[in-house]
mmCIF file of C-alpha atoms and ligand atoms in Angstrom:
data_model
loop_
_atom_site.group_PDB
_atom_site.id
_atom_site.type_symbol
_atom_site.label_atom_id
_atom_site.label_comp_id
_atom_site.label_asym_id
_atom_site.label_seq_id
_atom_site.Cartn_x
_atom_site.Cartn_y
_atom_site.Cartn_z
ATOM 1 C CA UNK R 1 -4.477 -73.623 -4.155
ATOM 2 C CA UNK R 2 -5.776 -71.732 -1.009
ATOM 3 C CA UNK R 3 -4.647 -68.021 -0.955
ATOM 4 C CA UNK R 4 -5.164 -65.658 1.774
ATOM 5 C CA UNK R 5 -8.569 -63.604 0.900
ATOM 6 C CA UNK R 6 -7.260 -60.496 2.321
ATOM 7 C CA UNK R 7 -4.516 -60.766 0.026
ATOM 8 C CA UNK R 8 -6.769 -61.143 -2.771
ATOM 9 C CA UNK R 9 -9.182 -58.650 -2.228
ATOM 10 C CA UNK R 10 -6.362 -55.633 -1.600
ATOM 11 C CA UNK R 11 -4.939 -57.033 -5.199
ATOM 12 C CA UNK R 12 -8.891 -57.300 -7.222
ATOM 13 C CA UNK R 13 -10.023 -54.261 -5.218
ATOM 14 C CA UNK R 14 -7.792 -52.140 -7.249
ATOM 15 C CA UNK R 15 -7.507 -53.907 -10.047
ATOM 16 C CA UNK R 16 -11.082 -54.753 -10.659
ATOM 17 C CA UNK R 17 -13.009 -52.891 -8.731
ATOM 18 C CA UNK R 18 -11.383 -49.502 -8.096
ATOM 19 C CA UNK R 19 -13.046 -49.230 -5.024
ATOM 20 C CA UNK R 20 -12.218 -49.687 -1.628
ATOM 21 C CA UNK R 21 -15.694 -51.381 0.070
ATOM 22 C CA UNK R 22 -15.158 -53.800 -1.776
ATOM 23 C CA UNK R 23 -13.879 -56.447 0.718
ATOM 24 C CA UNK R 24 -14.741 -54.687 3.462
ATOM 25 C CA UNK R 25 -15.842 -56.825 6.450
ATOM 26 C CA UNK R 26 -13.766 -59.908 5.253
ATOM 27 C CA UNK R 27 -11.359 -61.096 8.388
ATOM 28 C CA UNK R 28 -7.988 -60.347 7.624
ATOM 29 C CA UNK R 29 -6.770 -64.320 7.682
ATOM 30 C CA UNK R 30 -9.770 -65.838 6.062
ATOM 31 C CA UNK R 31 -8.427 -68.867 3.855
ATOM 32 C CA UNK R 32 -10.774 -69.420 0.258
ATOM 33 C CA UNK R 33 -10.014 -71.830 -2.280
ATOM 34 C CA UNK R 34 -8.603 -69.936 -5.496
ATOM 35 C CA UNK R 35 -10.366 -72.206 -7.946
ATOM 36 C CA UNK R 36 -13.898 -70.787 -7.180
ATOM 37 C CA UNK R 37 -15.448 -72.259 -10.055
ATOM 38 C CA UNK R 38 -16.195 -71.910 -13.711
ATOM 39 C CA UNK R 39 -18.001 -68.424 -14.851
ATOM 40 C CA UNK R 40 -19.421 -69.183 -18.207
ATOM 41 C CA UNK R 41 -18.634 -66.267 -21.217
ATOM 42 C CA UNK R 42 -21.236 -66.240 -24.382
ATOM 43 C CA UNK R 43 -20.159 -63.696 -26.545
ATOM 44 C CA UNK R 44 -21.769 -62.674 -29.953
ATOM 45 C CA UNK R 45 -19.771 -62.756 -32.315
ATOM 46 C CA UNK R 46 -15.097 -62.370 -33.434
ATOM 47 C CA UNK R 47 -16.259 -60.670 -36.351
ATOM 48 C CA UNK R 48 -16.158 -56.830 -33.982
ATOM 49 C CA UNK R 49 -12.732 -56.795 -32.363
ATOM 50 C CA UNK R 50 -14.619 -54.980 -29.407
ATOM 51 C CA UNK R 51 -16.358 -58.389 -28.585
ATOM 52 C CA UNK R 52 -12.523 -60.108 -28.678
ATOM 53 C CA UNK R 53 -11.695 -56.937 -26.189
ATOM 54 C CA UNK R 54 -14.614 -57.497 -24.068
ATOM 55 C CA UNK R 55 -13.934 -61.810 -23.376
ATOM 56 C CA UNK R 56 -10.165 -61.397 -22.914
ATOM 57 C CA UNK R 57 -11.127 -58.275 -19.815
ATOM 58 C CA UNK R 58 -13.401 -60.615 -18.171
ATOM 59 C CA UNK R 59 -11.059 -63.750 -18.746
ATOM 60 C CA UNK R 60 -8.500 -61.612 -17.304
ATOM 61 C CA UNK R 61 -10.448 -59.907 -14.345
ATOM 62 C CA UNK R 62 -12.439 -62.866 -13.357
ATOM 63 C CA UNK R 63 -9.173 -64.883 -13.293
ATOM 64 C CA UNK R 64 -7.916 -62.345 -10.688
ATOM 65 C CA UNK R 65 -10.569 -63.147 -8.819
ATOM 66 C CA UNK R 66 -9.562 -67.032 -8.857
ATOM 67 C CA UNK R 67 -12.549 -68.176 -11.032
ATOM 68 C CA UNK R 68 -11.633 -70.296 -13.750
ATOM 69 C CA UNK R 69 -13.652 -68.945 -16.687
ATOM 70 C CA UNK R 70 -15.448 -70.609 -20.080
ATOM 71 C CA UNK R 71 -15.299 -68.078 -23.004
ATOM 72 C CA UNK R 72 -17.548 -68.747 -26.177
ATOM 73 C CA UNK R 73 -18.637 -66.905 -29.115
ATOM 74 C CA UNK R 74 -21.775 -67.786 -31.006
ATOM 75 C CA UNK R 75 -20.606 -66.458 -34.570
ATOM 76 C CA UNK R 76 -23.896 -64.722 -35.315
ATOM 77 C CA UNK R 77 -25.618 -67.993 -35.011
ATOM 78 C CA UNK R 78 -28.661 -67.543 -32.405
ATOM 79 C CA UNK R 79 -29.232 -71.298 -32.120
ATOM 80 C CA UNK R 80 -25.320 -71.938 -31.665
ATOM 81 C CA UNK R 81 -25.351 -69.286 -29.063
ATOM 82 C CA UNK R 82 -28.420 -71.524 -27.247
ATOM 83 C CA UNK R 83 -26.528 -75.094 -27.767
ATOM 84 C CA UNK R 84 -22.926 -73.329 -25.916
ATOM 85 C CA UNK R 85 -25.352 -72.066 -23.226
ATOM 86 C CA UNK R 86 -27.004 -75.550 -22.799
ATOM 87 C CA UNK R 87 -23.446 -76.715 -22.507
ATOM 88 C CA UNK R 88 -22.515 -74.834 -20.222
ATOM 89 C CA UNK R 89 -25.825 -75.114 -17.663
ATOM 90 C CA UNK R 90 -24.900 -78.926 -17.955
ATOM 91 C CA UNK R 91 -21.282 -78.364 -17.057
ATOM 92 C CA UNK R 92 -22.698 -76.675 -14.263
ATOM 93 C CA UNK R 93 -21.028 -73.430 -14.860
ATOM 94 C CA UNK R 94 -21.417 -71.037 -11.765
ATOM 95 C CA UNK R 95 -22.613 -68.205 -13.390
ATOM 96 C CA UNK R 96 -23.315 -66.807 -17.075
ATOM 97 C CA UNK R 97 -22.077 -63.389 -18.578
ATOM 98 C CA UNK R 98 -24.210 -63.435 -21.806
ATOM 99 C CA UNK R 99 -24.164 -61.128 -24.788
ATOM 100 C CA UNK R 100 -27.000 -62.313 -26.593
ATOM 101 C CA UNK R 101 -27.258 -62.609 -30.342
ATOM 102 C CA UNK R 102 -30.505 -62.589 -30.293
ATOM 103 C CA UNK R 103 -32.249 -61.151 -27.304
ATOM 104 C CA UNK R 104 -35.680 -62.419 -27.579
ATOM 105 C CA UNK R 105 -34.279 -65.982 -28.437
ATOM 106 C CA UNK R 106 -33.125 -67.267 -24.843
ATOM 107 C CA UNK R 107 -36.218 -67.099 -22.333
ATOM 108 C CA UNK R 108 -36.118 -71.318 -23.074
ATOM 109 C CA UNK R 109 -32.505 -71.762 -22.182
ATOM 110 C CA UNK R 110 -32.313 -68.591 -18.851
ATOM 111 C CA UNK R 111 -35.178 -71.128 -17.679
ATOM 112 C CA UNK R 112 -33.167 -74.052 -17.412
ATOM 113 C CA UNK R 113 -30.168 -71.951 -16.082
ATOM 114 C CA UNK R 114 -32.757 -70.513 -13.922
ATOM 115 C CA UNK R 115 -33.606 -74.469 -13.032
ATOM 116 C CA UNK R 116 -30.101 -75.152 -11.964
ATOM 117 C CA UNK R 117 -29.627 -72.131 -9.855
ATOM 118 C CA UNK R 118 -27.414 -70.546 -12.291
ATOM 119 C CA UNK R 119 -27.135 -66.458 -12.097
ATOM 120 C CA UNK R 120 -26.993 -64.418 -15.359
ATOM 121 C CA UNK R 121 -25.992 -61.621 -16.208
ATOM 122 C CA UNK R 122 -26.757 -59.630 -19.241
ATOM 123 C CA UNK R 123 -23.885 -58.068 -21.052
ATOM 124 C CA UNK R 124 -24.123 -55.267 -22.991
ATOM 125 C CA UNK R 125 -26.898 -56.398 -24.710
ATOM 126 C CA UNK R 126 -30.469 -56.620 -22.663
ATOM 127 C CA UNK R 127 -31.883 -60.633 -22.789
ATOM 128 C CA UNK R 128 -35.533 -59.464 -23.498
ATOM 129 C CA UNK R 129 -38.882 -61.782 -22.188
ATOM 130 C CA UNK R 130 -37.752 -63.329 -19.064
ATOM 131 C CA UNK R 131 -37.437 -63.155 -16.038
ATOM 132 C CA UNK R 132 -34.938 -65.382 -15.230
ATOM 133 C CA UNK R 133 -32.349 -62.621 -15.768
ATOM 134 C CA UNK R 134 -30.463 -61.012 -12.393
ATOM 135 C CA UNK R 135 -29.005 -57.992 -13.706
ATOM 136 C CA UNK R 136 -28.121 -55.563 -16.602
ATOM 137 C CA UNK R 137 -23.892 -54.290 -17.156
ATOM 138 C CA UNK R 138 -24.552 -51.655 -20.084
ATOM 139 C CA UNK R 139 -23.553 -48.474 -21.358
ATOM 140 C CA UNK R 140 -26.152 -45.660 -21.350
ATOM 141 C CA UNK R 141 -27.314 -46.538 -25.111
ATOM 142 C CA UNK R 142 -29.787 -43.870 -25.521
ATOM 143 C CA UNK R 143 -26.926 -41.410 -24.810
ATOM 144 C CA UNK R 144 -25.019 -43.233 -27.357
ATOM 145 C CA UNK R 145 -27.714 -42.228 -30.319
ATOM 146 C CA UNK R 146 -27.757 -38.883 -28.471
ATOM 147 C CA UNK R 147 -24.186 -38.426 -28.960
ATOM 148 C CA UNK R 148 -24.198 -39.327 -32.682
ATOM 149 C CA UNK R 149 -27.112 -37.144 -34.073
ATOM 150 C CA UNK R 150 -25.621 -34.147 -31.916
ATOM 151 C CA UNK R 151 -22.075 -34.691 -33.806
ATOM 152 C CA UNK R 152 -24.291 -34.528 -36.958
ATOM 153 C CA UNK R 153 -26.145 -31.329 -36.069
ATOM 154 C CA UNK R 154 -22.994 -29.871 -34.715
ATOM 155 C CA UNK R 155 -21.025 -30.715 -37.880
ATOM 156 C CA UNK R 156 -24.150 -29.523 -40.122
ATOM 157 C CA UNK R 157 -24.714 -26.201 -38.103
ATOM 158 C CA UNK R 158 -28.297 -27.447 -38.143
ATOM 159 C CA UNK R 159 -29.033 -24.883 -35.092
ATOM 160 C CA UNK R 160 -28.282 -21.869 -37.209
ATOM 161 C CA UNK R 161 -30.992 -22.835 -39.135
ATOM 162 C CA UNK R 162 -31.760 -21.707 -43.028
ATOM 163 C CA UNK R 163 -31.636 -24.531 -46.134
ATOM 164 C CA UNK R 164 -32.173 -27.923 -46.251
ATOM 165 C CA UNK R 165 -29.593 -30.148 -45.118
ATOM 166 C CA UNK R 166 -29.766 -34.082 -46.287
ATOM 167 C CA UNK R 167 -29.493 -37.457 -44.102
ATOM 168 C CA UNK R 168 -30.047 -41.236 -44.678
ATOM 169 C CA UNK R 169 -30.435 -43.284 -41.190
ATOM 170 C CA UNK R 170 -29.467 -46.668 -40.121
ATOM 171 C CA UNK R 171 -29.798 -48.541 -37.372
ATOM 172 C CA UNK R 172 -28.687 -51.922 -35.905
ATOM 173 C CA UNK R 173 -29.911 -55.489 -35.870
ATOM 174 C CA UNK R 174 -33.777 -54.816 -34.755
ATOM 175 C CA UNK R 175 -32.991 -58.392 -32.939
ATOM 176 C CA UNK R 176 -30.601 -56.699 -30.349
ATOM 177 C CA UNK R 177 -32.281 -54.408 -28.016
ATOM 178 C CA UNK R 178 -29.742 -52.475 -27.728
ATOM 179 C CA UNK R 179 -30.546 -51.024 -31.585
ATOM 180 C CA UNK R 180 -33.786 -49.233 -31.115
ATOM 181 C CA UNK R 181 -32.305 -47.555 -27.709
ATOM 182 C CA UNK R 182 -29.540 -45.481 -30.169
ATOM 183 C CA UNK R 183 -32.348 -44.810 -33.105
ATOM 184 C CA UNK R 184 -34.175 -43.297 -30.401
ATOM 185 C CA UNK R 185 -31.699 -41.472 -28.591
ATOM 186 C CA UNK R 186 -30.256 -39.906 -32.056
ATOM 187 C CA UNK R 187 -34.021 -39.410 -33.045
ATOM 188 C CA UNK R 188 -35.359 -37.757 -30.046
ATOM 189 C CA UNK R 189 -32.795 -35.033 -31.338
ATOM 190 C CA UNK R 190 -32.663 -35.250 -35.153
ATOM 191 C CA UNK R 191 -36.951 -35.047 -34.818
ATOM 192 C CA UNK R 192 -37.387 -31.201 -34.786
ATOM 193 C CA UNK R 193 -34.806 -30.651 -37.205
ATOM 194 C CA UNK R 194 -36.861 -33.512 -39.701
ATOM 195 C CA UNK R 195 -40.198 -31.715 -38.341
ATOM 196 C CA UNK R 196 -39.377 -28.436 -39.215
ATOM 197 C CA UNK R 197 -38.141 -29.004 -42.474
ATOM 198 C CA UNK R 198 -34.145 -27.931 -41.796
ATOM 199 C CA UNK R 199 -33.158 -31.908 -42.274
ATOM 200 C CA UNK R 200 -35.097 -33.988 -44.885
ATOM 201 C CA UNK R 201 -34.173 -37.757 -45.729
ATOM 202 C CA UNK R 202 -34.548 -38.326 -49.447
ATOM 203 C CA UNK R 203 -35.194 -41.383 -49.473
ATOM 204 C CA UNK R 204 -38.300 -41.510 -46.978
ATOM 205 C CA UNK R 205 -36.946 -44.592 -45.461
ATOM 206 C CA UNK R 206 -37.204 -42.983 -41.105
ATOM 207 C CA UNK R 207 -38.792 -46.079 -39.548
ATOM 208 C CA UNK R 208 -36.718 -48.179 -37.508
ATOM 209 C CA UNK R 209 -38.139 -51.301 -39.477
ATOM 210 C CA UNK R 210 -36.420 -49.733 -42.331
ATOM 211 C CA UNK R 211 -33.843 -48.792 -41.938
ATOM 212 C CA UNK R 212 -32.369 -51.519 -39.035
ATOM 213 C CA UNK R 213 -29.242 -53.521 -39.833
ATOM 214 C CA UNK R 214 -29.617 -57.405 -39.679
ATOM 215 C CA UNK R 215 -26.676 -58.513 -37.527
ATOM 216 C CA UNK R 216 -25.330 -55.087 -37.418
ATOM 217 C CA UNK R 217 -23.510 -56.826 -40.524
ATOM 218 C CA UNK R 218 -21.519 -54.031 -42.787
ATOM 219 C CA UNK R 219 -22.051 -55.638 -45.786
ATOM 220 C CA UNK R 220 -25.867 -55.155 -45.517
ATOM 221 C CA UNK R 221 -25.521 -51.882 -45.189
ATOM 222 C CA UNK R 222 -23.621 -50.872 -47.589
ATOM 223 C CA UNK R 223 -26.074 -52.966 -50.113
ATOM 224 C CA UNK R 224 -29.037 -50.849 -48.433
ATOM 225 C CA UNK R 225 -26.512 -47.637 -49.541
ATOM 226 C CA UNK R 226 -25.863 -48.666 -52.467
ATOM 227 C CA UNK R 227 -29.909 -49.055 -53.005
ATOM 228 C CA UNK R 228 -30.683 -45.704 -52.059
ATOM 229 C CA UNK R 229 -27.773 -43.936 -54.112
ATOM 230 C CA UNK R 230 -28.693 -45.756 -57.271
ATOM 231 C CA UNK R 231 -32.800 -44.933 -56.602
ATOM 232 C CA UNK R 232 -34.055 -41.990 -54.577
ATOM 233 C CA UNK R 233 -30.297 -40.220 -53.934
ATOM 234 C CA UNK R 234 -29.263 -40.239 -57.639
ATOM 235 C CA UNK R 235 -28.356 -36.714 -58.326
ATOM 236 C CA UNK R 236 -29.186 -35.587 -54.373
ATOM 237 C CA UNK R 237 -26.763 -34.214 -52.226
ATOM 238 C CA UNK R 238 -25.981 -36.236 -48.829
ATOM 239 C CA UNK R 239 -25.107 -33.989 -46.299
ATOM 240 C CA UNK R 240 -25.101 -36.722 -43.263
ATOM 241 C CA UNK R 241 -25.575 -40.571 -42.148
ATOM 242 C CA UNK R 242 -26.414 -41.045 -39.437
ATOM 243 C CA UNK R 243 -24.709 -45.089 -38.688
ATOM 244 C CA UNK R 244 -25.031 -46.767 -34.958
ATOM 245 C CA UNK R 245 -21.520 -48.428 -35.552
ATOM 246 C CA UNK R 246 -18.345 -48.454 -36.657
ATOM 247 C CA UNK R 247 -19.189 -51.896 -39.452
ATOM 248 C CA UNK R 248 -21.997 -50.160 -40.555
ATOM 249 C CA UNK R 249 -20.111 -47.090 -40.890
ATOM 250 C CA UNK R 250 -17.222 -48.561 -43.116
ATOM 251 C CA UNK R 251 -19.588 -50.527 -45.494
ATOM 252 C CA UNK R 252 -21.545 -46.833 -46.229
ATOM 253 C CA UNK R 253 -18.580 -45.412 -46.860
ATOM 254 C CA UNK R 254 -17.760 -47.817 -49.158
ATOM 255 C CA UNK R 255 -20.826 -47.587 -51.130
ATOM 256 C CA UNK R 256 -20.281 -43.765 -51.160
ATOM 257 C CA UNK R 257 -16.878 -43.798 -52.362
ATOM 258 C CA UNK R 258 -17.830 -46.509 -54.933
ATOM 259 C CA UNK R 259 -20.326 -43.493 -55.781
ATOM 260 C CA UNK R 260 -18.030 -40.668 -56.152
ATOM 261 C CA UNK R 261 -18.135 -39.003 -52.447
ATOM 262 C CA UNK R 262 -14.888 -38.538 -51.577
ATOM 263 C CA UNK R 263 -13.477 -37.665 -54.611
ATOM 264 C CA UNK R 264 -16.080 -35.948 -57.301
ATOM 265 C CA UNK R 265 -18.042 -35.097 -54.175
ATOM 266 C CA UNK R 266 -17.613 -33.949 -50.280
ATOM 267 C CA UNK R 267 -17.932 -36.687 -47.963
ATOM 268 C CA UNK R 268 -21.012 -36.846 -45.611
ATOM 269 C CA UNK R 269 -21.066 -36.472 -42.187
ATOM 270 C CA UNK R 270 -20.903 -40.402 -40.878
ATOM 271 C CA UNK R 271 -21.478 -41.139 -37.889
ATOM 272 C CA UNK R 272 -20.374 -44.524 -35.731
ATOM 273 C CA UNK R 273 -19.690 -46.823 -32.336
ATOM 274 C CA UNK R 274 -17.030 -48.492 -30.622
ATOM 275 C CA UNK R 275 -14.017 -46.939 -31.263
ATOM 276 C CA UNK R 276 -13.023 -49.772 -33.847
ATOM 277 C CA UNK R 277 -9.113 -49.448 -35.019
ATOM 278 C CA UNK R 278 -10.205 -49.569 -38.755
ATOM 279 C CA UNK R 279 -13.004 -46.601 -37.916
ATOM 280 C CA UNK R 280 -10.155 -44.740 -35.499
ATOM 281 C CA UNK R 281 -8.101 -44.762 -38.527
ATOM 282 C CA UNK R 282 -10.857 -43.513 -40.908
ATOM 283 C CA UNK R 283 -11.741 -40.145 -38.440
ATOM 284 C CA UNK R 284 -7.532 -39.436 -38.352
ATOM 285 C CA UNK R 285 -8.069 -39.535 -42.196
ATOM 286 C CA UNK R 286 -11.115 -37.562 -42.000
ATOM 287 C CA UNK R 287 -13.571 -40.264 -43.691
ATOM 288 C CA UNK R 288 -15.552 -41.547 -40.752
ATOM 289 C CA UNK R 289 -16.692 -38.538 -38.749
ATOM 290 C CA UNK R 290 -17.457 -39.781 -35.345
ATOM 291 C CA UNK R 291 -17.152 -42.802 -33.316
ATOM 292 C CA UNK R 292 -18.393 -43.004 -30.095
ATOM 293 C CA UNK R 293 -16.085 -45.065 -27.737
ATOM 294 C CA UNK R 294 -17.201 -47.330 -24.800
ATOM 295 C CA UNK R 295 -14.206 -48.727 -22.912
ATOM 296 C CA UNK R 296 -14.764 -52.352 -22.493
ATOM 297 C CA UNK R 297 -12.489 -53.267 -19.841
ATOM 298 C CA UNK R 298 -14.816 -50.610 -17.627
ATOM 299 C CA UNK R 299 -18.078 -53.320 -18.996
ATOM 300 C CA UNK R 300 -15.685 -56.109 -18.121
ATOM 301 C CA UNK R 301 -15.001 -54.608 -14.369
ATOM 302 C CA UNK R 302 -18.770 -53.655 -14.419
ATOM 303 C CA UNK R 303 -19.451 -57.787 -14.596
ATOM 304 C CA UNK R 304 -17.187 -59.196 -13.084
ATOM 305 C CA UNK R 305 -18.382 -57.589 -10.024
ATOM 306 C CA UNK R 306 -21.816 -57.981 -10.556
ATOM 307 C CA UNK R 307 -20.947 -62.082 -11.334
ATOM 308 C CA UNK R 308 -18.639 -62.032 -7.542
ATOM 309 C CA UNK R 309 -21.192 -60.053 -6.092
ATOM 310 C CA UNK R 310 -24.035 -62.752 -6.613
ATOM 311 C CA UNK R 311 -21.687 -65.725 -5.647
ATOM 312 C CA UNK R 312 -20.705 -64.060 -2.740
ATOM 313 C CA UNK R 313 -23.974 -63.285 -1.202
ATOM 314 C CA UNK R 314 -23.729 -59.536 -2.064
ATOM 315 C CA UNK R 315 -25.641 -57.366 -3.958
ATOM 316 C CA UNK R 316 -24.476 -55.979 -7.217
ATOM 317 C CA UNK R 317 -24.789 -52.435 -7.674
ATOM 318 C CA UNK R 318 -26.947 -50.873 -10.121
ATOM 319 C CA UNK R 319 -27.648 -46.750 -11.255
ATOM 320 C CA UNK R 320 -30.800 -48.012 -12.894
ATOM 321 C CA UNK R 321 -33.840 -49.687 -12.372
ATOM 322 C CA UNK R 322 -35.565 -48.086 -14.917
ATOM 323 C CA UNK R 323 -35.000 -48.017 -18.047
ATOM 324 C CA UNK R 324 -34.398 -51.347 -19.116
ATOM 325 C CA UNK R 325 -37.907 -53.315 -19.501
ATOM 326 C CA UNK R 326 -37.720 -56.600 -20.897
ATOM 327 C CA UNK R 327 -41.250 -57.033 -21.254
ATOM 328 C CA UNK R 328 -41.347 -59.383 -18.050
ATOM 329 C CA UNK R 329 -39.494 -56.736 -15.650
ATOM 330 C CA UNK R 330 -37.425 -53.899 -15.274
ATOM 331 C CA UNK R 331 -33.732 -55.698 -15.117
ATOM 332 C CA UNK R 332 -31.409 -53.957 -13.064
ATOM 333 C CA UNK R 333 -28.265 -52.211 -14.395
ATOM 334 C CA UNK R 334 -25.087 -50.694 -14.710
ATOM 335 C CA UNK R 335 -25.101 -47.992 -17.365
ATOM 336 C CA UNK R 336 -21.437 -46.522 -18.256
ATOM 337 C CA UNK R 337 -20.780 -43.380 -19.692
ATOM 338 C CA UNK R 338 -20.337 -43.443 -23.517
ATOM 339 C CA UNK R 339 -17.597 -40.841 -24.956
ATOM 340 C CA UNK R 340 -18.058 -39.295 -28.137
ATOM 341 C CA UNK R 341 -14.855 -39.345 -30.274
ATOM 342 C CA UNK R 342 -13.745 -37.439 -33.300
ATOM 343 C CA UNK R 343 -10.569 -35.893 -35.204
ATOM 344 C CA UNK R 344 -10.120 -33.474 -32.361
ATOM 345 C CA UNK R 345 -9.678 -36.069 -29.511
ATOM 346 C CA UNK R 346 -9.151 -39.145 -30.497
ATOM 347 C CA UNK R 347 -5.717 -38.824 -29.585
ATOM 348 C CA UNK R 348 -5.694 -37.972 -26.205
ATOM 349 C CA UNK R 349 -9.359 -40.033 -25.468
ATOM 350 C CA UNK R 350 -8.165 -43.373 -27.339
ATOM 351 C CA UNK R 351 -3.964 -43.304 -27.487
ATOM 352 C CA UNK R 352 -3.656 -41.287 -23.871
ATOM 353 C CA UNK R 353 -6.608 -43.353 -22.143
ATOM 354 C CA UNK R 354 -4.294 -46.501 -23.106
ATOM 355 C CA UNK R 355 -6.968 -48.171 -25.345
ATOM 356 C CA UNK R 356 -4.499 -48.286 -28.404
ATOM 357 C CA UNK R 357 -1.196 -47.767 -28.927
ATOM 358 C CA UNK R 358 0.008 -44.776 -31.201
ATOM 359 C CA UNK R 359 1.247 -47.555 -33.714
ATOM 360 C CA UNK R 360 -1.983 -49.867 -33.319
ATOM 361 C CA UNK R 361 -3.600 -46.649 -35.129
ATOM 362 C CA UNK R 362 -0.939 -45.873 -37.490
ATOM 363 C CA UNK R 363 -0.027 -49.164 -38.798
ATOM 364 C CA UNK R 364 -1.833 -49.734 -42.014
HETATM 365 C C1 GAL I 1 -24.388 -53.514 -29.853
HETATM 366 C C2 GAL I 1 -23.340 -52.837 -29.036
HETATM 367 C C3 GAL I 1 -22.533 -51.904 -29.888
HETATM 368 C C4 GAL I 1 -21.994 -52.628 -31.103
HETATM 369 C C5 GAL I 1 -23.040 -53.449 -31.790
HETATM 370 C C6 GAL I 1 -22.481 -54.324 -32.884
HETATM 371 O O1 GAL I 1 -25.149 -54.345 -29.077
HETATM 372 O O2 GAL I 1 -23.921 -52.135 -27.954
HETATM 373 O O3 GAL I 1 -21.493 -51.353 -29.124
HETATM 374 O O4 GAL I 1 -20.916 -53.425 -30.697
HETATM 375 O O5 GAL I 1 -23.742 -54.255 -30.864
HETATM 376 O O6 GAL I 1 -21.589 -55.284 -32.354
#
């Protein structure tokens, strides 16, 4: 059904955008066809509610826009995630939003997007050793690891120096790029507290290799946990773990309660990502230290505008051509600003910011 574009664009300039250039320049009684096509959606996985979060905001915003919109999740399954992409090239799909189980696994399948003249977009999660990727929506990840080892030497007073103060590291799936930006955000401040003695991990275990999380899959880490407490941690103090994300977070902590922390023994410092109800719910309890939150429907805005911007002959705007080498070329991007979350403000960050209700985090 035609609407009036001017209508349109004062309605999604607010709505998705927040800004006001965006329509600028478009005649005031310019007709366009609502149904502007299909945008294809490849998500990673339901298993995260953040990834359920993420697919509804860009169902929701894109429809705004009047694009009709094709939203997939690959289940952890890298070659599934390939097959709904292949689907969706042959459907013709206008564009693809992709957060990539695998980011070294879809040069074959961008190339044949690339081959129709479909745009993609990376989402969240850089698609690494191709070039046939347009742009980069992101959060600024190294800031994310930053923000997690600073809660830990904040909560372990590591800067007043004096003792020996204990951590255990983990790290994401080493398959997601996304992974080795946090371990090296959180390192490049945990290093000259490991260097200099004041931090020690018992178990030795401080290369990324290591002490990365398959799939970013809780249960994995909480085996790895349950490793190092029964080995090199049996009758060690833990003072801190540090944990990229909320799953991994909850599957440590139930190692270390299966272990006596909590009860017999103080609680480390544990450390997380994304805000997760179940994790929200574990800082108000004081179990789960830290969380660092990422709004999603900001990502969602972030590409959805990028997608519009490419169909529309515009050019999506970045903040960073730098950082974000696939090993074929520096992608552009959008980085938002992660917030870091704990019992003091995750009130008035999570329930006042309108991410959750009061009773979403109360409700057992
Ligand atoms: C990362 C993402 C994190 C977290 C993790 C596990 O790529 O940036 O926010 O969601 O995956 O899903």
């Amino acid at each position: 059904m035609p609407v009036i574009k001017a209508l349109l664009c004062s309605v999604t300039a607010v709505l998705v955008l927040g800004t006001a250039g965006a329509c600028s320049g478009v005649p005031e009684a310019e007709v366009v066809e609502a149904d502007r096509g299909t945008i294809g959606i490849a998500l990673p996985t339901t298993t995260s509610p953040r990834w359920v979060a993420d697919g509804e905001s860009m169902v929701r915003q894109f429809e705004l826009l009047g694009y009709r919109t094709e939203l997939v999740y690959g289940e952890d399954d890298v070659k599934g995630q390939i097959s709904q992409l292949r689907a969706m090239i042959a459907k013709r799909d206008r564009a693809l939003v992709i957060g990539s189980i695998d980011g070294g696994a879809l040069k074959d399948v961008l190339a044949e997007a690339a081959a129709a003249k479909i745009p993609v977009i990376a989402y969240d999660r850089l698609i690494r050793d191709t070039g046939d990727l347009g742009y980069y929506a992101t959060f600024d990840n190294f800031r994310v690891g930053v923000m997690q080892a600073a809660h830990i030497v904040e909560a372990l007073d590591l800067a007043e120096g004096g003792g020996t103060d204990t951590v255990e590291l983990f790290a994401g799936s080493a398959d997601d790029n996304n992974a080795t930006f946090f371990f090296n955000g959180a390192m490049s401040v945990l290093r000259p507290y490991l260097d200099s003695g004041r931090l020690r991990v018992v178990s030795g275990e401080t290369s990324f290799a290591k002490v990365a999380t398959q799939r970013w899959d809780g249960a994995v880490a909480k085996k790895r946990m349950e490793r190092l407490l029964a080995g090199p941690l049996a009758g060690e103090r833990l003072d801190a773990v540090l944990s990229p994300y909320d799953g991994i977070s909850r599957g440590v902590l139930e190692a270390l309660k299966a272990a006596g922390y909590g009860s017999a023994r103080k609680l480390p410092v544990i450390t997380g990502q994304d805000a997760e109800i179940d994790s929200v719910k574990l800082i108000a309890a004081g179990e789960q230290s830290q969380t660092v939150y990422k709004d999603t429907r900001e990502l969602a805005k972030v590409a959805v505008q990028m997608t519009n911007s490419l169909l529309t002959g515009g050019k999506p705007e970045v903040n960073d051509t730098t950082q974000y080498d696939n090993g074929v070329k520096v992608v552009p991007a959008f980085l938002l600003q992660p917030v870091n979350v704990d019992k003091s403000n995750y009130r008035r960050v999570l329930v006042d910011g309108g991410y959750y209700t009061a009773d979403q985090l109360s409700s057992k």
